[in-house]
Amino acid sequence: MRSIGLFIDGLMQYNFLQTALITSILVGIMSGIIGSFIILRGMSLMGDAISHAVLPGVAVAYMLGINILLGASLFGILAALLIGLVTLKSKLKNDTAIGIVFSAFFALGFILISLAESATNLHHILFGNVLAVSDNDLITTAIVLAIVLIFVVVFYKELLITSFDNTFAQAYGLKTQLMHYALMLVLTLVTVTALQTVGIILIVAMLITPAATAYLLTNRLSHMMIVAAIFSVVSSVIGLYMSYTFNWASGPAIVLTAAVFFSLAFLFSPKQGIIFKKKIN
Amino acid sequence: MIKVRNMTVAYSGQPIFTNLSIAFEPGKITGIIGPNGAGKSTMIKGILGLIHKQSGDVTLHSKPVAKQLKNVAYVEQRAALDLTFPINVFDTVLTGTYPNLGLFKIPSEKDKSAARQALADVNLSEFSQRQIGELSGGQLQRVFVARAIVQEADVIILDEPFVGIDMKSEAEIMSILKRWQMAGKTIIVVHHDLNKVTKYFDDLVIINRGIVAAGKTADVFTKENITTAFSGDLSTILFSDKEPEHA
Ligand SMILES: Nc1ncnc2c1ncn2[C@@H]1O[C@H](COP(=O)(O)OP(=O)(O)OP(=O)(O)O)[C@@H](O)[C@H]1O
Ligand SMILES: [Mg+2]
């Protein structure tokens, strides 16, 4: 347990570690909250797709020196629209449309990033390097968290009903498509911030693993979002500690921690855990 | 009054009905009958704008219905909602207040007591805290009726509300419909049990890929019309007595 002491010492001493810790916590909160809607709407694949599809946006932002959020949002929304278009205008199923669009975007992003290699580090974009987060990035992250919280508070009813019973929402005249794309836009923003802590490849895990863990343990949407955010934050902090101590990439460390929590809930959840169910049967 | 004018709906080019026109009057319970695949649900979805119409317009109180959808409560034939969603029976019924709440607004104490009352009306008070996925089919159907109650709409459209519901609950839901009728609401019920038609409905619309007949139930529910819409065998069985009421 000496390493925990070292981690805490490090936190006291190093500004970069403090920034990393705060970023991890903020990203944890937002991904737990938005992730809850992603899994309830059966959009895990879409979450994965959007997170991959922002890569060209990141590259373009680096190249042109514009804000990374702007570049990424543009490509994230473009991908969501294209997926919607292909699904609507062809007989293909949604998952096929998602697969085509996101792999193409990712491939494009990969090539663009290689062209801009000098300015940035592909490995860090793909797998996250929370220890290299700048103060500026931290401010961006805080702004995105504020947007996420406002979005969810203002549209709580609308998010709930479109996730739960979309036909009912449509039948009373709610603009359900608009809601979908608004959520996709917010998801894109979350993706770009989560990119710093876990990297593009593993963002989907931050979105769905803590939310899925919470899903097994709660039976109200509001509780699920809170519990998901807590699991997400705890996983992020533990992951950061391991990343610092063992010099692992932060993304895999955080994601593995989240997966351990999920496994525990999967086995022991009083409501749906498989061990508990066995006992009853 | 709901007025449908020249409505045409087609699925991938195949029209289900063309230029259908019909009106539903307030203070009446109107039944819609017709064989499976006749286009009953399609007509309702067309009215609500849930599917694309090739032509036609629908008005409520002489204004486009599309702008007043929160004033129309709708219970689907087979609800496509997510039964694994983390929500209980009470909160599901409470979503019936959403159409009338603006942005930022959350259900008030008054909305909550309306939801409690609606649950009592459909005899589900004891299930209030139950997860939505842990109900029987009939109980679930009653939850949707309760949700329609709290919406307090002028128009209520129920697509086969009695499927899988026991006779006692059916009678209770019918008495709720009668109460609405007294209050001057427009009630539209798609129904498949032809034995109840004369007992339940003031007006009747018989459909088979278009309107076969529409008007007062006593005028419309005839051997000829049933033969046209369904089959001769069926109308022979139904109208074997002299009086259709005793069929
Ligand atoms: N989404 C769809 N795509 C293509 N065809 C459809 C679709 N929905 C319904 N149909 C077809 O349209 C016709 C009318 O269907 P509809 O659901 O309106 O019938 P219905 O009168 O409600 O029947 P039921 O008594 O079985 O509920 C049927 O032949 C059906 O196969
Ligand atoms: Mg039907």
XYZ file of C-alpha atoms and ligand atoms in Angstrom:
560
model
C 0.000 0.000 0.000
C 3.084 2.166 -0.133
C 2.144 3.016 -3.710
C -1.095 4.660 -2.575
C 0.955 6.883 -0.300
C 3.190 7.714 -3.240
C 0.152 8.491 -5.375
C -1.182 10.860 -2.732
C 2.225 12.484 -2.349
C 2.316 12.872 -6.104
C -1.097 14.495 -6.029
C 0.124 17.045 -3.487
C 3.250 17.792 -5.455
C 2.440 17.652 -9.117
C 0.090 19.945 -10.895
C -0.218 17.551 -13.838
C -1.469 14.790 -11.542
C -4.078 17.078 -9.981
C -5.274 18.069 -13.419
C -5.430 14.409 -14.408
C -7.431 13.508 -11.305
C -9.968 16.287 -11.763
C -10.310 15.493 -15.474
C -10.888 11.822 -14.688
C -13.604 12.693 -12.217
C -15.379 15.096 -14.582
C -15.193 12.688 -17.501
C -16.398 9.894 -15.229
C -19.499 11.845 -14.232
C -20.494 12.784 -17.770
C -19.864 9.400 -19.328
C -21.878 7.652 -16.613
C -24.837 9.959 -17.193
C -24.850 9.953 -20.990
C -23.911 6.269 -21.037
C -27.112 5.459 -19.138
C -29.169 6.806 -22.022
C -26.958 5.104 -24.572
C -27.547 1.655 -23.129
C -31.242 2.214 -22.389
C -31.791 3.259 -25.994
C -29.940 0.187 -27.219
C -27.334 2.408 -28.833
C -24.078 0.924 -27.563
C -22.931 0.352 -31.108
C -23.866 3.911 -32.000
C -21.809 5.129 -29.031
C -18.835 3.184 -30.315
C -19.400 4.497 -33.821
C -19.614 8.156 -32.861
C -16.502 7.905 -30.729
C -14.533 6.450 -33.637
C -16.055 8.843 -36.128
C -14.678 11.938 -34.392
C -11.103 10.981 -35.292
C -10.980 12.906 -38.594
C -12.393 15.897 -36.725
C -9.575 15.660 -34.202
C -7.030 15.479 -37.016
C -8.494 18.420 -38.888
C -8.612 20.462 -35.687
C -4.911 19.768 -35.082
C -4.013 20.634 -38.645
C -5.932 23.885 -38.770
C -5.275 24.788 -35.163
C -8.981 25.166 -34.392
C -10.747 23.980 -31.268
C -10.796 20.216 -31.120
C -14.392 20.209 -29.818
C -15.540 22.033 -32.920
C -13.807 19.699 -35.359
C -14.932 16.601 -33.523
C -18.559 17.719 -33.089
C -18.761 18.412 -36.776
C -17.654 14.926 -37.738
C -19.616 13.264 -34.930
C -22.882 14.829 -36.066
C -22.032 14.226 -39.709
C -21.565 10.534 -38.926
C -24.863 10.394 -36.996
C -26.685 12.038 -39.900
C -25.101 9.729 -42.465
C -26.024 6.680 -40.407
C -29.593 7.975 -40.162
C -29.668 8.614 -43.889
C -28.348 5.202 -44.915
C -30.774 3.461 -42.530
C -33.717 5.500 -43.796
C -32.972 5.351 -47.508
C -31.839 1.760 -47.867
C -33.081 -1.624 -46.786
C -29.941 -2.097 -44.706
C -30.356 -2.576 -40.984
C -29.130 0.094 -38.620
C -26.092 -1.853 -37.383
C -24.819 -2.317 -40.923
C -25.173 1.393 -41.639
C -23.298 2.134 -38.412
C -20.511 -0.286 -39.309
C -19.974 1.194 -42.753
C -20.003 4.823 -41.711
C -17.883 4.613 -38.608
C -15.166 2.439 -40.100
C -14.878 4.809 -43.063
C -14.644 7.832 -40.772
C -12.104 6.108 -38.561
C -10.004 5.129 -41.554
C -10.076 8.680 -42.846
C -9.149 9.977 -39.414
C -6.275 7.527 -39.149
C -4.770 8.720 -42.422
C -5.259 12.384 -41.551
C -3.658 11.885 -38.139
C -0.649 10.159 -39.725
C -0.240 13.175 -41.988
C -0.240 15.438 -38.950
C 1.897 13.017 -36.929
C 4.450 15.617 -35.924
C 1.892 17.663 -34.061
C 0.307 14.913 -32.124
C 0.544 11.368 -30.913
C -1.738 8.794 -32.424
C -1.146 6.344 -29.625
C -2.384 8.831 -27.054
C -5.475 9.662 -29.060
C -6.280 6.004 -29.451
C -5.601 4.894 -25.889
C -5.696 8.015 -23.791
C -3.041 9.749 -21.779
C -4.700 11.443 -18.897
C -1.348 12.378 -17.363
C -0.724 14.738 -20.259
C -3.953 16.738 -19.897
C -3.339 20.478 -19.971
C -5.105 23.122 -17.901
C -6.844 24.263 -21.062
C -8.165 20.769 -21.679
C -9.423 20.754 -18.128
C -11.438 23.903 -18.701
C -12.920 22.417 -21.870
C -13.853 19.302 -19.928
C -15.577 21.352 -17.240
C -17.563 23.222 -19.881
C -18.662 19.985 -21.506
C -19.747 18.602 -18.141
C -21.818 21.726 -17.577
C -23.446 21.260 -20.994
C -24.200 17.610 -20.218
C -25.758 18.449 -16.855
C -27.882 21.256 -18.269
C -28.979 19.064 -21.171
C -30.042 16.214 -18.909
C -31.794 18.436 -16.378
C -33.688 20.445 -18.990
C -34.659 17.495 -21.148
C -34.999 14.825 -18.465
C -38.655 14.069 -19.263
C -38.011 14.068 -22.983
C -34.956 11.846 -22.687
C -36.837 9.458 -20.439
C -39.910 9.123 -22.617
C -38.065 8.834 -25.935
C -35.836 6.140 -24.447
C -38.710 4.308 -22.803
C -41.628 4.660 -25.203
C -40.741 6.467 -28.395
C -44.109 5.887 -30.085
C -45.927 7.499 -27.183
C -43.585 10.485 -27.416
C -44.203 10.751 -31.149
C -47.947 10.364 -30.690
C -48.116 13.407 -28.442
C -46.102 15.431 -30.882
C -42.617 15.387 -29.385
C -39.844 15.926 -31.930
C -38.211 12.583 -31.305
C -35.726 12.862 -34.180
C -34.517 16.196 -32.876
C -34.068 14.619 -29.446
C -32.019 11.834 -31.020
C -29.677 14.214 -32.795
C -29.352 16.445 -29.736
C -28.276 13.405 -27.763
C -25.826 12.477 -30.520
C -24.328 15.973 -30.367
C -23.893 15.761 -26.603
C -22.466 12.271 -27.025
C -19.920 13.681 -29.441
C -18.844 16.298 -26.918
C -18.500 13.660 -24.214
C -16.511 11.531 -26.617
C -14.008 14.263 -27.300
C -13.395 14.866 -23.620
C -13.275 11.177 -22.759
C -10.701 10.819 -25.507
C -8.166 12.380 -23.142
C -8.672 9.881 -20.356
C -9.426 6.606 -22.108
C -8.731 7.261 -25.776
C -10.974 6.746 -28.778
C -10.857 2.975 -28.898
C -12.082 2.494 -25.353
C -14.568 5.347 -24.955
C -17.437 2.980 -25.584
C -16.423 1.087 -22.445
C -16.671 4.262 -20.355
C -20.099 4.883 -21.769
C -21.569 1.462 -21.347
C -19.715 -0.471 -18.645
C -20.492 1.754 -15.613
C -24.020 2.360 -16.919
C -24.567 -1.368 -17.353
C -23.247 -1.957 -13.831
C -25.704 0.619 -12.496
C -28.497 -0.914 -14.551
C -28.024 -4.201 -12.717
C -28.204 -2.497 -9.334
C -31.032 0.032 -9.672
C -34.570 0.248 -10.940
C -35.134 3.923 -11.532
C -33.601 6.027 -14.250
C -32.450 8.811 -11.916
C -30.784 6.331 -9.554
C -29.197 4.527 -12.464
C -27.598 7.734 -13.734
C -26.190 8.609 -10.318
C -24.859 5.121 -9.630
C -23.379 4.950 -13.142
C -21.595 8.250 -12.583
C -20.223 6.988 -9.253
C -18.898 3.737 -10.738
C -17.437 5.671 -13.595
C -15.670 8.146 -11.308
C -14.342 5.456 -8.978
C -13.054 3.420 -11.932
C -11.402 6.505 -13.387
C -9.641 7.394 -10.156
C -8.449 3.835 -9.516
C -7.376 3.604 -13.154
C -5.459 6.834 -12.872
C -3.696 5.573 -9.770
C -2.650 2.405 -11.589
C -1.606 4.346 -14.627
C 0.604 6.567 -12.461
C 2.002 3.758 -10.351
C 2.648 1.085 -12.968
C 3.110 3.396 -15.914
C 0.216 1.767 -17.787
C -1.780 3.611 -20.421
C -4.639 5.295 -18.559
C -7.402 4.051 -20.876
C -6.922 0.318 -20.424
C -6.340 0.760 -16.674
C -9.623 2.652 -16.232
C -11.611 0.350 -18.489
C -10.358 -2.813 -16.784
C -11.321 -1.388 -13.393
C -14.803 -0.604 -14.673
C -15.056 -4.145 -16.041
C -14.153 -5.591 -12.639
C -16.991 -3.625 -11.036
C -19.347 -4.847 -13.714
C -18.330 -8.471 -13.114
C -19.017 -8.093 -9.409
C -22.461 -6.626 -10.073
C -23.134 -9.296 -12.659
C -22.355 -12.015 -10.136
C -23.749 -10.558 -6.932
C -26.432 -7.992 -7.793
C -29.391 -8.748 -5.498
C -31.822 -7.998 -8.318
C -30.237 -9.659 -11.326
C -26.966 -11.246 -10.198
C -26.509 -14.777 -11.477
C -25.300 -16.130 -8.116
C -28.360 -14.810 -6.335
C -30.670 -16.150 -9.009
C -29.121 -19.618 -8.692
C -29.837 -19.630 -4.970
C -33.480 -18.832 -5.517
C -33.976 -21.501 -8.159
C -64.913 16.471 -33.796
C -62.162 14.678 -35.672
C -62.434 14.940 -39.431
C -60.403 12.839 -41.831
C -60.469 13.914 -45.451
C -59.220 11.937 -48.453
C -56.590 10.021 -46.530
C -54.444 7.594 -48.503
C -51.810 5.423 -46.859
C -49.551 2.976 -48.644
C -46.796 0.690 -47.430
C -43.988 0.489 -50.004
C -46.282 1.554 -52.829
C -49.168 -0.747 -51.899
C -52.139 1.349 -50.794
C -54.042 0.057 -47.760
C -56.872 2.512 -48.419
C -57.335 5.432 -50.798
C -59.141 8.736 -50.216
C -60.686 7.609 -46.970
C -62.955 10.188 -45.356
C -64.631 9.866 -41.990
C -65.664 11.951 -38.992
C -65.714 11.061 -35.305
C -68.129 12.923 -33.092
C -67.613 14.171 -29.563
C -69.718 12.669 -26.800
C -69.775 9.358 -28.619
C -67.963 6.084 -28.304
C -67.162 5.023 -31.843
C -66.174 1.440 -32.546
C -63.968 0.410 -35.436
C -64.264 -3.157 -36.659
C -62.913 -5.090 -39.595
C -60.975 -8.279 -40.282
C -57.253 -8.681 -39.530
C -55.222 -6.622 -41.947
C -58.213 -4.436 -42.834
C -56.221 -1.288 -42.096
C -57.693 -0.320 -38.711
C -54.386 0.359 -36.988
C -53.055 1.947 -40.158
C -55.948 4.371 -40.233
C -55.294 5.377 -36.631
C -51.587 5.834 -37.220
C -52.465 7.940 -40.231
C -54.739 10.107 -38.100
C -51.986 10.598 -35.524
C -49.337 11.254 -38.155
C -47.282 8.282 -36.969
C -46.951 7.077 -40.557
C -46.558 8.910 -43.818
C -49.762 9.741 -45.652
C -49.758 9.868 -49.451
C -52.661 12.274 -49.234
C -55.287 13.615 -46.900
C -55.655 15.874 -43.913
C -56.966 15.386 -40.423
C -58.496 18.114 -38.306
C -59.574 18.359 -34.685
C -61.885 21.254 -33.779
C -61.367 22.381 -37.411
C -57.619 22.823 -36.977
C -54.856 20.441 -38.098
C -54.542 17.642 -35.570
C -50.761 17.600 -35.964
C -50.579 20.830 -33.932
C -52.733 19.501 -31.080
C -51.455 15.983 -30.620
C -51.142 16.374 -26.871
C -54.889 16.632 -26.860
C -55.147 13.117 -28.280
C -54.453 10.161 -26.003
C -53.475 6.991 -27.822
C -53.062 3.441 -26.603
C -51.267 1.306 -29.142
C -52.381 -2.177 -30.135
C -49.092 -3.692 -29.055
C -47.064 -1.198 -27.117
C -43.541 -1.123 -28.492
C -42.082 0.227 -25.277
C -39.039 -1.147 -23.506
C -40.240 -3.475 -20.757
C -36.755 -3.713 -19.252
C -36.569 0.048 -18.705
C -35.821 1.042 -15.093
C -39.248 2.481 -14.292
C -42.131 1.404 -12.105
C -45.851 1.328 -12.753
C -46.578 4.633 -11.027
C -43.902 6.548 -12.929
C -45.102 5.010 -16.189
C -48.603 6.309 -15.581
C -47.105 9.662 -14.645
C -45.570 9.950 -18.126
C -49.161 10.526 -19.258
C -48.821 14.038 -17.811
C -45.758 14.809 -19.973
C -47.709 15.964 -23.041
C -49.163 18.826 -21.022
C -45.980 19.806 -19.202
C -43.684 22.360 -20.755
C -39.906 22.261 -20.806
C -38.277 22.426 -17.365
C -41.544 21.393 -15.732
C -41.711 18.223 -13.729
C -44.959 16.543 -12.636
C -46.565 18.414 -9.745
C -48.233 17.013 -6.635
C -51.535 17.404 -8.464
C -50.229 15.348 -11.409
C -49.090 12.682 -8.995
C -52.434 12.411 -7.300
C -54.071 12.189 -10.732
C -51.761 9.273 -11.501
C -52.658 7.606 -8.203
C -56.353 8.069 -8.948
C -55.955 6.644 -12.461
C -54.204 3.595 -11.057
C -57.088 3.146 -8.641
C -59.536 3.494 -11.553
C -57.965 0.529 -13.313
C -57.527 -1.388 -10.042
C -53.766 -1.396 -10.038
C -53.035 0.613 -6.891
C -51.290 -2.295 -5.230
C -48.895 -2.601 -8.195
C -47.868 1.024 -8.072
C -44.242 0.347 -7.115
C -43.846 -2.769 -9.283
C -41.336 -2.673 -12.163
C -43.106 -2.260 -15.483
C -41.691 -5.544 -16.811
C -43.139 -7.516 -13.899
C -46.801 -7.280 -14.864
C -49.082 -9.666 -16.694
C -50.215 -8.711 -20.190
C -53.644 -7.617 -19.008
C -52.240 -5.589 -16.126
C -49.862 -3.876 -18.512
C -52.718 -2.992 -20.834
C -54.523 -1.394 -17.883
C -51.419 0.660 -17.102
C -51.685 2.186 -20.573
C -55.349 2.966 -20.035
C -54.387 4.655 -16.761
C -51.774 6.673 -18.619
C -54.409 7.756 -21.135
C -56.633 8.818 -18.224
C -54.054 11.206 -16.772
C -53.403 12.799 -20.146
C -56.874 14.390 -19.884
C -57.172 14.651 -23.659
C -60.304 15.555 -25.606
C -59.802 12.622 -27.918
C -58.987 9.108 -26.783
C -57.996 6.456 -29.290
C -57.660 2.888 -28.083
C -56.445 0.187 -30.483
C -57.765 -3.161 -29.244
C -57.697 -2.200 -25.558
C -59.427 -5.345 -24.376
C -57.067 -7.943 -25.770
C -55.905 -10.181 -22.944
C -58.006 -8.378 -20.362
C -60.395 -10.230 -18.083
C -64.126 -9.462 -18.183
C -64.103 -7.548 -14.904
C -61.352 -5.192 -16.037
C -63.006 -4.829 -19.418
C -66.223 -3.723 -17.711
C -64.278 -1.264 -15.567
C -62.499 0.235 -18.549
C -65.830 0.481 -20.355
C -67.249 2.445 -17.440
C -64.291 4.825 -17.675
C -65.062 5.263 -21.379
C -68.699 6.008 -20.533
C -67.548 8.616 -18.039
C -65.441 10.255 -20.750
C -68.356 10.118 -23.116
C -70.524 11.973 -20.607
C -67.791 14.587 -20.398
C -68.108 15.134 -24.149
C -64.839 13.530 -25.204
C -64.357 11.837 -28.552
C -63.628 8.149 -28.006
C -62.462 5.804 -30.727
C -62.044 2.116 -29.988
C -60.742 -0.534 -32.363
C -62.429 -3.739 -31.354
C -62.567 -7.329 -32.514
C -65.307 -8.926 -30.414
C -68.361 -8.486 -32.623
C -70.681 -9.774 -29.897
C -70.132 -6.605 -27.847
C -70.513 -4.116 -30.659
C -74.120 -3.094 -30.071
C -73.606 -2.948 -26.330
C -70.449 -0.817 -26.372
C -70.639 1.612 -29.270
C -72.863 4.527 -30.179
C -71.342 4.792 -33.624
C -69.622 2.161 -35.680
C -67.148 2.192 -38.553
C -66.668 -1.012 -40.506
C -63.416 -1.172 -42.400
C -61.915 -3.435 -44.974
C -59.210 -1.643 -46.954
C -61.521 1.353 -46.955
C -64.794 2.219 -45.292
C -67.466 -0.419 -45.754
C -70.031 1.456 -43.688
C -70.157 4.147 -41.016
C -72.863 5.676 -38.874
C -75.051 4.803 -35.904
C -74.300 1.303 -34.702
C -77.944 0.205 -35.102
C -77.885 1.267 -38.753
C -74.462 -0.016 -39.640
C -74.213 -3.329 -37.830
C -76.185 -5.326 -40.367
C -75.886 -8.725 -41.920
C -75.052 -7.198 -45.310
C -72.244 -5.038 -44.028
C -70.704 -7.834 -41.984
C -70.911 -10.114 -44.991
C -69.141 -7.526 -47.117
C -66.397 -6.802 -44.609
C -65.912 -10.270 -43.124
C -67.713 -13.277 -44.549
C -71.150 -14.693 -45.083
C -70.472 -17.512 -42.632
C -69.691 -15.100 -39.867
C -72.758 -12.956 -40.394
C -74.918 -16.065 -40.530
C -73.647 -17.015 -37.080
C -73.882 -13.471 -35.717
C -77.308 -12.697 -37.057
C -78.930 -16.088 -36.614
C -81.315 -14.478 -34.091
C -83.875 -11.989 -35.310
C -82.378 -9.195 -33.245
C -78.691 -8.365 -33.677
C -78.653 -7.168 -30.029
C -79.041 -10.731 -28.814
C -76.497 -12.181 -31.156
N -45.157 -1.378 -41.317
C -45.795 -2.051 -42.296
N -45.177 -2.296 -43.472
C -45.820 -2.949 -44.469
N -47.068 -3.404 -44.379
C -47.737 -3.195 -43.238
C -47.140 -2.522 -42.139
N -48.046 -2.455 -41.130
C -49.147 -3.068 -41.586
N -48.979 -3.518 -42.837
C -49.979 -4.190 -43.664
O -51.062 -3.317 -43.838
C -52.293 -4.000 -43.712
C -53.143 -3.331 -42.654
O -52.524 -3.483 -41.392
P -53.168 -2.969 -40.059
O -52.194 -3.186 -38.972
O -53.671 -1.598 -40.260
O -54.396 -3.949 -39.904
P -55.466 -4.049 -38.750
O -56.782 -3.822 -39.377
O -55.098 -3.207 -37.614
O -55.353 -5.597 -38.378
P -55.436 -6.346 -36.951
O -56.871 -6.656 -36.718
O -54.673 -7.588 -37.198
O -54.843 -5.470 -35.938
C -51.946 -5.451 -43.408
O -52.094 -6.203 -44.590
C -50.517 -5.415 -42.968
O -49.864 -6.583 -43.374
Mg -54.474 -3.492 -35.724
